[in-house]
PDB file of C-alpha atoms in Angstrom:
ATOM      1  CA  MET T 598      -0.002  -0.030  -0.010  1.00 86.00           C
ATOM      2  CA  LEU T 599       1.346   3.464  -0.967  1.00 91.00           C
ATOM      3  CA  SER T 600       1.891   6.018   1.825  1.00 95.00           C
ATOM      4  CA  ILE T 601       3.606   9.328   2.024  1.00 96.00           C
ATOM      5  CA  ARG T 602       6.225  10.697   4.387  1.00 96.00           C
ATOM      6  CA  ALA T 603       8.160  13.900   4.801  1.00 97.00           C
ATOM      7  CA  MET T 604      11.754  13.903   3.638  1.00 97.00           C
ATOM      8  CA  ASP T 605      14.595  15.483   5.648  1.00 96.00           C
ATOM      9  CA  GLU T 606      17.292  17.796   4.207  1.00 97.00           C
ATOM     10  CA  ARG T 607      19.726  14.972   3.415  1.00 97.00           C
ATOM     11  CA  GLU T 608      17.005  13.137   1.481  1.00 97.00           C
ATOM     12  CA  ILE T 609      15.944  16.325  -0.295  1.00 97.00           C
ATOM     13  CA  CYS T 610      19.492  16.864  -1.505  1.00 97.00           C
ATOM     14  CA  LEU T 611      19.645  13.291  -2.844  1.00 96.00           C
ATOM     15  CA  LEU T 612      16.226  13.596  -4.454  1.00 97.00           C
ATOM     16  CA  TYR T 613      17.306  16.792  -6.173  1.00 97.00           C
ATOM     17  CA  GLU T 614      20.590  15.323  -7.506  1.00 96.00           C
ATOM     18  CA  GLN T 615      19.169  11.883  -8.496  1.00 95.00           C
ATOM     19  CA  SER T 616      15.563  12.462  -9.516  1.00 96.00           C
ATOM     20  CA  LEU T 617      14.453  16.066  -9.892  1.00 95.00           C
ATOM     21  CA  SER T 618      17.285  16.990 -12.201  1.00 93.00           C
ATOM     22  CA  ARG T 619      16.509  13.867 -14.329  1.00 95.00           C
ATOM     23  CA  ASP T 620      12.708  14.306 -14.302  1.00 94.00           C
ATOM     24  CA  PHE T 621      12.382  18.044 -15.068  1.00 90.00           C
ATOM     25  CA  PRO T 622      13.994  20.321 -17.579  1.00 86.00           C
ATOM     26  CA  ALA T 623      16.509  22.825 -16.221  1.00 86.00           C
ATOM     27  CA  SER T 624      14.171  25.701 -17.351  1.00 81.00           C
ATOM     28  CA  GLU T 625      11.480  24.414 -14.971  1.00 83.00           C
ATOM     29  CA  LEU T 626      13.706  23.449 -12.013  1.00 90.00           C
ATOM     30  CA  LYS T 627      14.185  25.634  -8.982  1.00 91.00           C
ATOM     31  CA  SER T 628      17.665  25.617  -7.533  1.00 93.00           C
ATOM     32  CA  LEU T 629      18.386  23.325  -4.590  1.00 96.00           C
ATOM     33  CA  SER T 630      19.146  26.394  -2.475  1.00 95.00           C
ATOM     34  CA  ALA T 631      15.745  27.904  -3.238  1.00 93.00           C
ATOM     35  CA  ILE T 632      14.012  24.652  -2.337  1.00 96.00           C
ATOM     36  CA  LEU T 633      15.950  24.305   0.923  1.00 97.00           C
ATOM     37  CA  GLY T 634      15.301  27.963   1.759  1.00 94.00           C
ATOM     38  CA  LEU T 635      11.538  27.500   1.437  1.00 94.00           C
ATOM     39  CA  TYR T 636      11.753  24.212   3.325  1.00 96.00           C
ATOM     40  CA  ARG T 637      13.652  25.825   6.228  1.00 96.00           C
ATOM     41  CA  ARG T 638      11.064  28.566   6.391  1.00 93.00           C
ATOM     42  CA  GLY T 639       8.324  26.018   6.797  1.00 94.00           C
ATOM     43  CA  MET T 640       6.715  26.868   3.467  1.00 93.00           C
ATOM     44  CA  TYR T 641       7.665  23.835   1.415  1.00 95.00           C
ATOM     45  CA  ASP T 642       6.876  20.166   1.870  1.00 97.00           C
ATOM     46  CA  VAL T 643       9.043  17.452   0.198  1.00 98.00           C
ATOM     47  CA  LEU T 644       7.082  14.197   0.388  1.00 98.00           C
ATOM     48  CA  GLY T 645       8.095  10.726  -0.688  1.00 97.00           C
ATOM     49  CA  ALA T 646       5.582   8.146  -1.719  1.00 96.00           C
ATOM     50  CA  VAL T 647       6.697   4.897  -0.157  1.00 96.00           C
ATOM     51  CA  TRP T 648       5.768   1.437  -1.343  1.00 92.00           C
ATOM     52  CA  ASN T 649       7.434  -1.659   0.129  1.00 90.00           C
ATOM     53  CA  ASP T 650       9.926   0.542   1.985  1.00 89.00           C
ATOM     54  CA  ALA T 651      11.143   2.234  -1.181  1.00 92.00           C
ATOM     55  CA  VAL T 652      10.440   5.810  -2.335  1.00 93.00           C
ATOM     56  CA  VAL T 653       8.698   5.230  -5.713  1.00 96.00           C
ATOM     57  CA  ALA T 654       7.386   8.707  -6.302  1.00 97.00           C
ATOM     58  CA  TYR T 655       7.641  12.228  -4.854  1.00 97.00           C
ATOM     59  CA  ALA T 656       5.831  15.532  -4.567  1.00 98.00           C
ATOM     60  CA  LEU T 657       7.133  18.947  -3.668  1.00 98.00           C
ATOM     61  CA  ILE T 658       4.461  21.297  -2.367  1.00 97.00           C
ATOM     62  CA  TYR T 659       4.606  25.068  -1.740  1.00 96.00           C
ATOM     63  CA  ARG T 660       2.506  25.869   1.295  1.00 93.00           C
ATOM     64  CA  PRO T 661       2.015  29.595   1.744  1.00 88.00           C
ATOM     65  CA  LYS T 662       1.352  30.875   5.283  1.00 83.00           C
ATOM     66  CA  ASP T 663      -2.196  31.665   6.269  1.00 79.00           C
ATOM     67  CA  ASP T 664      -3.778  30.449   3.053  1.00 83.00           C
ATOM     68  CA  ARG T 665      -6.167  27.564   2.237  1.00 85.00           C
ATOM     69  CA  VAL T 666      -4.340  26.721  -0.964  1.00 90.00           C
ATOM     70  CA  VAL T 667      -1.154  24.845  -1.751  1.00 94.00           C
ATOM     71  CA  LEU T 668       0.777  24.600  -4.984  1.00 95.00           C
ATOM     72  CA  LEU T 669       2.034  21.300  -6.384  1.00 96.00           C
ATOM     73  CA  ASP T 670       5.428  22.369  -7.544  1.00 94.00           C
ATOM     74  CA  TYR T 671       6.784  18.993  -8.712  1.00 96.00           C
ATOM     75  CA  LEU T 672       5.357  15.473  -8.947  1.00 97.00           C
ATOM     76  CA  ALA T 673       7.028  12.453 -10.526  1.00 96.00           C
ATOM     77  CA  VAL T 674       7.096   8.672 -10.322  1.00 96.00           C
ATOM     78  CA  GLU T 675      10.484   6.922 -10.387  1.00 95.00           C
ATOM     79  CA  PRO T 676      11.114   5.444 -13.872  1.00 95.00           C
ATOM     80  CA  ASP T 677      10.933   1.736 -12.764  1.00 93.00           C
ATOM     81  CA  PHE T 678       7.485   2.313 -11.230  1.00 92.00           C
ATOM     82  CA  ARG T 679       5.714   4.337 -13.944  1.00 92.00           C
ATOM     83  CA  LYS T 680       2.532   3.184 -15.678  1.00 91.00           C
ATOM     84  CA  GLN T 681       1.200   1.437 -12.588  1.00 91.00           C
ATOM     85  CA  GLY T 682      -1.197   4.107 -11.373  1.00 92.00           C
ATOM     86  CA  LEU T 683       1.073   5.356  -8.595  1.00 94.00           C
ATOM     87  CA  GLY T 684       0.966   8.976  -9.712  1.00 94.00           C
ATOM     88  CA  THR T 685      -2.806   8.993  -9.409  1.00 95.00           C
ATOM     89  CA  GLN T 686      -2.615   7.230  -6.028  1.00 96.00           C
ATOM     90  CA  LEU T 687      -0.105   9.852  -4.884  1.00 96.00           C
ATOM     91  CA  LEU T 688      -2.513  12.673  -5.961  1.00 96.00           C
ATOM     92  CA  ASP T 689      -5.303  10.993  -3.895  1.00 95.00           C
ATOM     93  CA  LEU T 690      -2.953  10.752  -0.872  1.00 97.00           C
ATOM     94  CA  LEU T 691      -2.000  14.427  -1.324  1.00 97.00           C
ATOM     95  CA  ARG T 692      -5.638  15.509  -1.390  1.00 95.00           C
ATOM     96  CA  ALA T 693      -6.309  13.639   1.855  1.00 95.00           C
ATOM     97  CA  HIS T 694      -3.081  14.928   3.438  1.00 96.00           C
ATOM     98  CA  TYR T 695      -3.788  18.536   2.699  1.00 94.00           C
ATOM     99  CA  ALA T 696      -7.620  18.500   3.208  1.00 93.00           C
ATOM    100  CA  PRO T 697      -7.335  19.693   6.840  1.00 92.00           C
ATOM    101  CA  ILE T 698      -5.441  22.798   5.823  1.00 90.00           C
ATOM    102  CA  ALA T 699      -6.285  23.449   2.185  1.00 91.00           C
ATOM    103  CA  ASP T 700      -9.351  23.679  -0.038  1.00 89.00           C
ATOM    104  CA  ILE T 701      -7.382  23.195  -3.221  1.00 90.00           C
ATOM    105  CA  ILE T 702      -4.101  22.141  -4.696  1.00 94.00           C
ATOM    106  CA  MET T 703      -2.978  24.454  -7.524  1.00 93.00           C
ATOM    107  CA  ILE T 704      -1.077  22.838 -10.385  1.00 95.00           C
ATOM    108  CA  GLU T 705       1.039  24.304 -13.154  1.00 92.00           C
ATOM    109  CA  CYS T 706       1.467  22.404 -16.364  1.00 92.00           C
ATOM    110  CA  GLU T 707       3.499  23.595 -19.320  1.00 90.00           C
ATOM    111  CA  ARG T 708       1.085  24.941 -21.865  1.00 90.00           C
ATOM    112  CA  PRO T 709       1.009  22.508 -24.807  1.00 90.00           C
ATOM    113  CA  LYS T 710       1.046  25.098 -27.597  1.00 89.00           C
ATOM    114  CA  ALA T 711       4.147  26.739 -26.037  1.00 87.00           C
ATOM    115  CA  ALA T 712       5.942  23.516 -25.044  1.00 87.00           C
ATOM    116  CA  PRO T 713       8.913  22.014 -26.906  1.00 86.00           C
ATOM    117  CA  ASP T 714       7.095  18.659 -26.511  1.00 88.00           C
ATOM    118  CA  GLU T 715       3.469  19.520 -27.216  1.00 93.00           C
ATOM    119  CA  ALA T 716       2.277  15.879 -26.973  1.00 93.00           C
ATOM    120  CA  GLY T 717       4.053  15.374 -23.629  1.00 90.00           C
ATOM    121  CA  ALA T 718       2.477  18.553 -22.270  1.00 91.00           C
ATOM    122  CA  ARG T 719      -0.951  17.349 -23.372  1.00 95.00           C
ATOM    123  CA  LYS T 720      -0.378  14.006 -21.645  1.00 95.00           C
ATOM    124  CA  ARG T 721       0.512  15.777 -18.376  1.00 93.00           C
ATOM    125  CA  ILE T 722      -2.610  17.879 -18.433  1.00 96.00           C
ATOM    126  CA  HIS T 723      -4.720  14.808 -19.298  1.00 96.00           C
ATOM    127  CA  PHE T 724      -3.128  12.978 -16.339  1.00 96.00           C
ATOM    128  CA  TYR T 725      -4.205  15.698 -13.955  1.00 96.00           C
ATOM    129  CA  THR T 726      -7.696  16.263 -15.365  1.00 96.00           C
ATOM    130  CA  HIS T 727      -8.275  12.455 -15.398  1.00 95.00           C
ATOM    131  CA  ALA T 728      -7.337  12.450 -11.678  1.00 93.00           C
ATOM    132  CA  GLY T 729      -9.864  15.197 -10.911  1.00 92.00           C
ATOM    133  CA  ALA T 730      -8.093  18.463 -11.540  1.00 93.00           C
ATOM    134  CA  ILE T 731      -9.896  21.239 -13.324  1.00 91.00           C
ATOM    135  CA  LEU T 732      -8.149  23.230 -16.061  1.00 92.00           C
ATOM    136  CA  THR T 733      -8.702  27.017 -15.655  1.00 89.00           C
ATOM    137  CA  SER T 734      -8.332  29.589 -18.387  1.00 88.00           C
ATOM    138  CA  VAL T 735      -5.387  31.157 -16.577  1.00 87.00           C
ATOM    139  CA  ARG T 736      -1.989  31.143 -18.178  1.00 90.00           C
ATOM    140  CA  ILE T 737       1.159  32.378 -16.546  1.00 90.00           C
ATOM    141  CA  TRP T 738       4.696  32.966 -17.691  1.00 89.00           C
ATOM    142  CA  LEU T 739       7.333  31.905 -15.161  1.00 87.00           C
ATOM    143  CA  PHE T 740      11.026  32.265 -15.713  1.00 86.00           C
ATOM    144  CA  GLY T 741      10.624  31.797 -19.501  1.00 86.00           C
ATOM    145  CA  VAL T 742       8.145  28.987 -19.451  1.00 87.00           C
ATOM    146  CA  GLU T 743       4.438  29.367 -20.176  1.00 90.00           C
ATOM    147  CA  TYR T 744       2.064  27.338 -17.928  1.00 91.00           C
ATOM    148  CA  SER T 745      -1.578  26.498 -17.831  1.00 92.00           C
ATOM    149  CA  ILE T 746      -3.097  26.485 -14.322  1.00 91.00           C
ATOM    150  CA  LEU T 747      -5.236  23.701 -12.915  1.00 92.00           C
ATOM    151  CA  TYR T 748      -6.686  23.191  -9.473  1.00 91.00           C
ATOM    152  CA  MET T 749      -7.707  20.089  -7.608  1.00 93.00           C
ATOM    153  CA  PRO T 750     -10.283  20.284  -4.861  1.00 91.00           C
ATOM    154  CA  CYS T 751      -9.153  18.632  -1.627  1.00 88.00           C
ATOM    155  CA  GLY T 752     -11.398  20.326   1.001  1.00 70.00           C
ATOM    156  CA  LYS T 753     -15.075  20.095   1.505  1.00 69.00           C
ATOM    157  CA  GLN T 754     -15.925  23.386  -0.035  1.00 64.00           C
ATOM    158  CA  LEU T 755     -14.482  25.253  -2.985  1.00 67.00           C
ATOM    159  CA  PRO T 756     -14.087  28.972  -2.430  1.00 64.00           C
ATOM    160  CA  GLU T 757     -14.760  31.521  -5.187  1.00 69.00           C
ATOM    161  CA  TRP T 758     -11.317  32.833  -6.156  1.00 72.00           C
ATOM    162  CA  ASP T 759      -9.827  34.801  -8.977  1.00 79.00           C
ATOM    163  CA  TRP T 760      -7.401  32.054  -9.986  1.00 78.00           C
ATOM    164  CA  ALA T 761      -5.066  34.430 -11.743  1.00 83.00           C
ATOM    165  CA  GLN T 762      -4.780  36.749  -8.734  1.00 83.00           C
ATOM    166  CA  LYS T 763      -4.334  33.722  -6.446  1.00 82.00           C
ATOM    167  CA  MET T 764      -1.392  32.509  -8.475  1.00 85.00           C
ATOM    168  CA  LEU T 765       0.195  35.908  -8.593  1.00 86.00           C
ATOM    169  CA  ALA T 766      -0.179  36.300  -4.796  1.00 86.00           C
ATOM    170  CA  MET T 767       1.472  32.910  -4.230  1.00 85.00           C
ATOM    171  CA  TYR T 768       4.445  33.881  -6.372  1.00 88.00           C
ATOM    172  CA  ARG T 769       4.759  37.244  -4.705  1.00 88.00           C
ATOM    173  CA  GLN T 770       5.064  35.459  -1.355  1.00 86.00           C
ATOM    174  CA  MET T 771       7.415  32.759  -2.689  1.00 85.00           C
ATOM    175  CA  LEU T 772       9.909  34.964  -4.587  1.00 86.00           C
ATOM    176  CA  PRO T 773      12.014  37.977  -3.728  1.00 87.00           C
ATOM    177  CA  GLN T 774      10.429  41.128  -5.334  1.00 92.00           C
ATOM    178  CA  ASP T 775      13.082  41.617  -7.992  1.00 91.00           C
ATOM    179  CA  LEU T 776      12.686  38.028  -9.222  1.00 88.00           C
ATOM    180  CA  PHE T 777       8.913  38.308  -9.182  1.00 88.00           C
ATOM    181  CA  ILE T 778       8.954  41.516 -11.181  1.00 91.00           C
ATOM    182  CA  SER T 779      11.327  40.215 -13.847  1.00 91.00           C
ATOM    183  CA  ASN T 780      10.059  36.596 -14.112  1.00 87.00           C
ATOM    184  CA  VAL T 781       6.381  36.368 -13.462  1.00 89.00           C
ATOM    185  CA  ARG T 782       3.691  37.461 -15.977  1.00 89.00           C
ATOM    186  CA  LEU T 783       0.021  36.823 -16.201  1.00 87.00           C
ATOM    187  CA  LEU T 784      -0.871  35.981 -19.822  1.00 83.00           C
ATOM    188  CA  ARG T 785      -4.245  36.942 -21.320  1.00 65.00           C
ATOM    189  CA  SER T 786      -6.174  34.565 -23.559  1.00 55.00           C
TER     190      SER T 786
END
């Protein structure tokens, strides 16, 4: 049975070197120092999905203070365990894990029409929508990459939010002001 557990700093460093850098393009990958900085401030969860005592998948979650929303920053299944439904199971575990403190999990997916691998981007969006996420009309440009925004309900009620403003507020809190100003843009349809 799949379960999740928090990772410590040593495990986070190993995960970054061995898995994150393999699973995500450099253009989408935060630096290890940025991840550790948010983790040390209590605003970032690094969770391993454990099956038979092995970490088979992982999720990195940005958790802003005093907010009922979290952001799924990264999610991946280790290569030897893909195509077994573990990613969907991990999403279900994340929903249950965050339900006491969050109403939704926000998700960024590279926008297919702007992605180098359009088919791969479409598959990722399909994966999330098939698991219960809802695709919004919001698009955001972050550090040179264009993303579509989805959300996944995890609480009992879904508040009425301006999704674009919610995403901008999260990034204002996550990033130093100079990085926010130069690297975050809301895109209009």
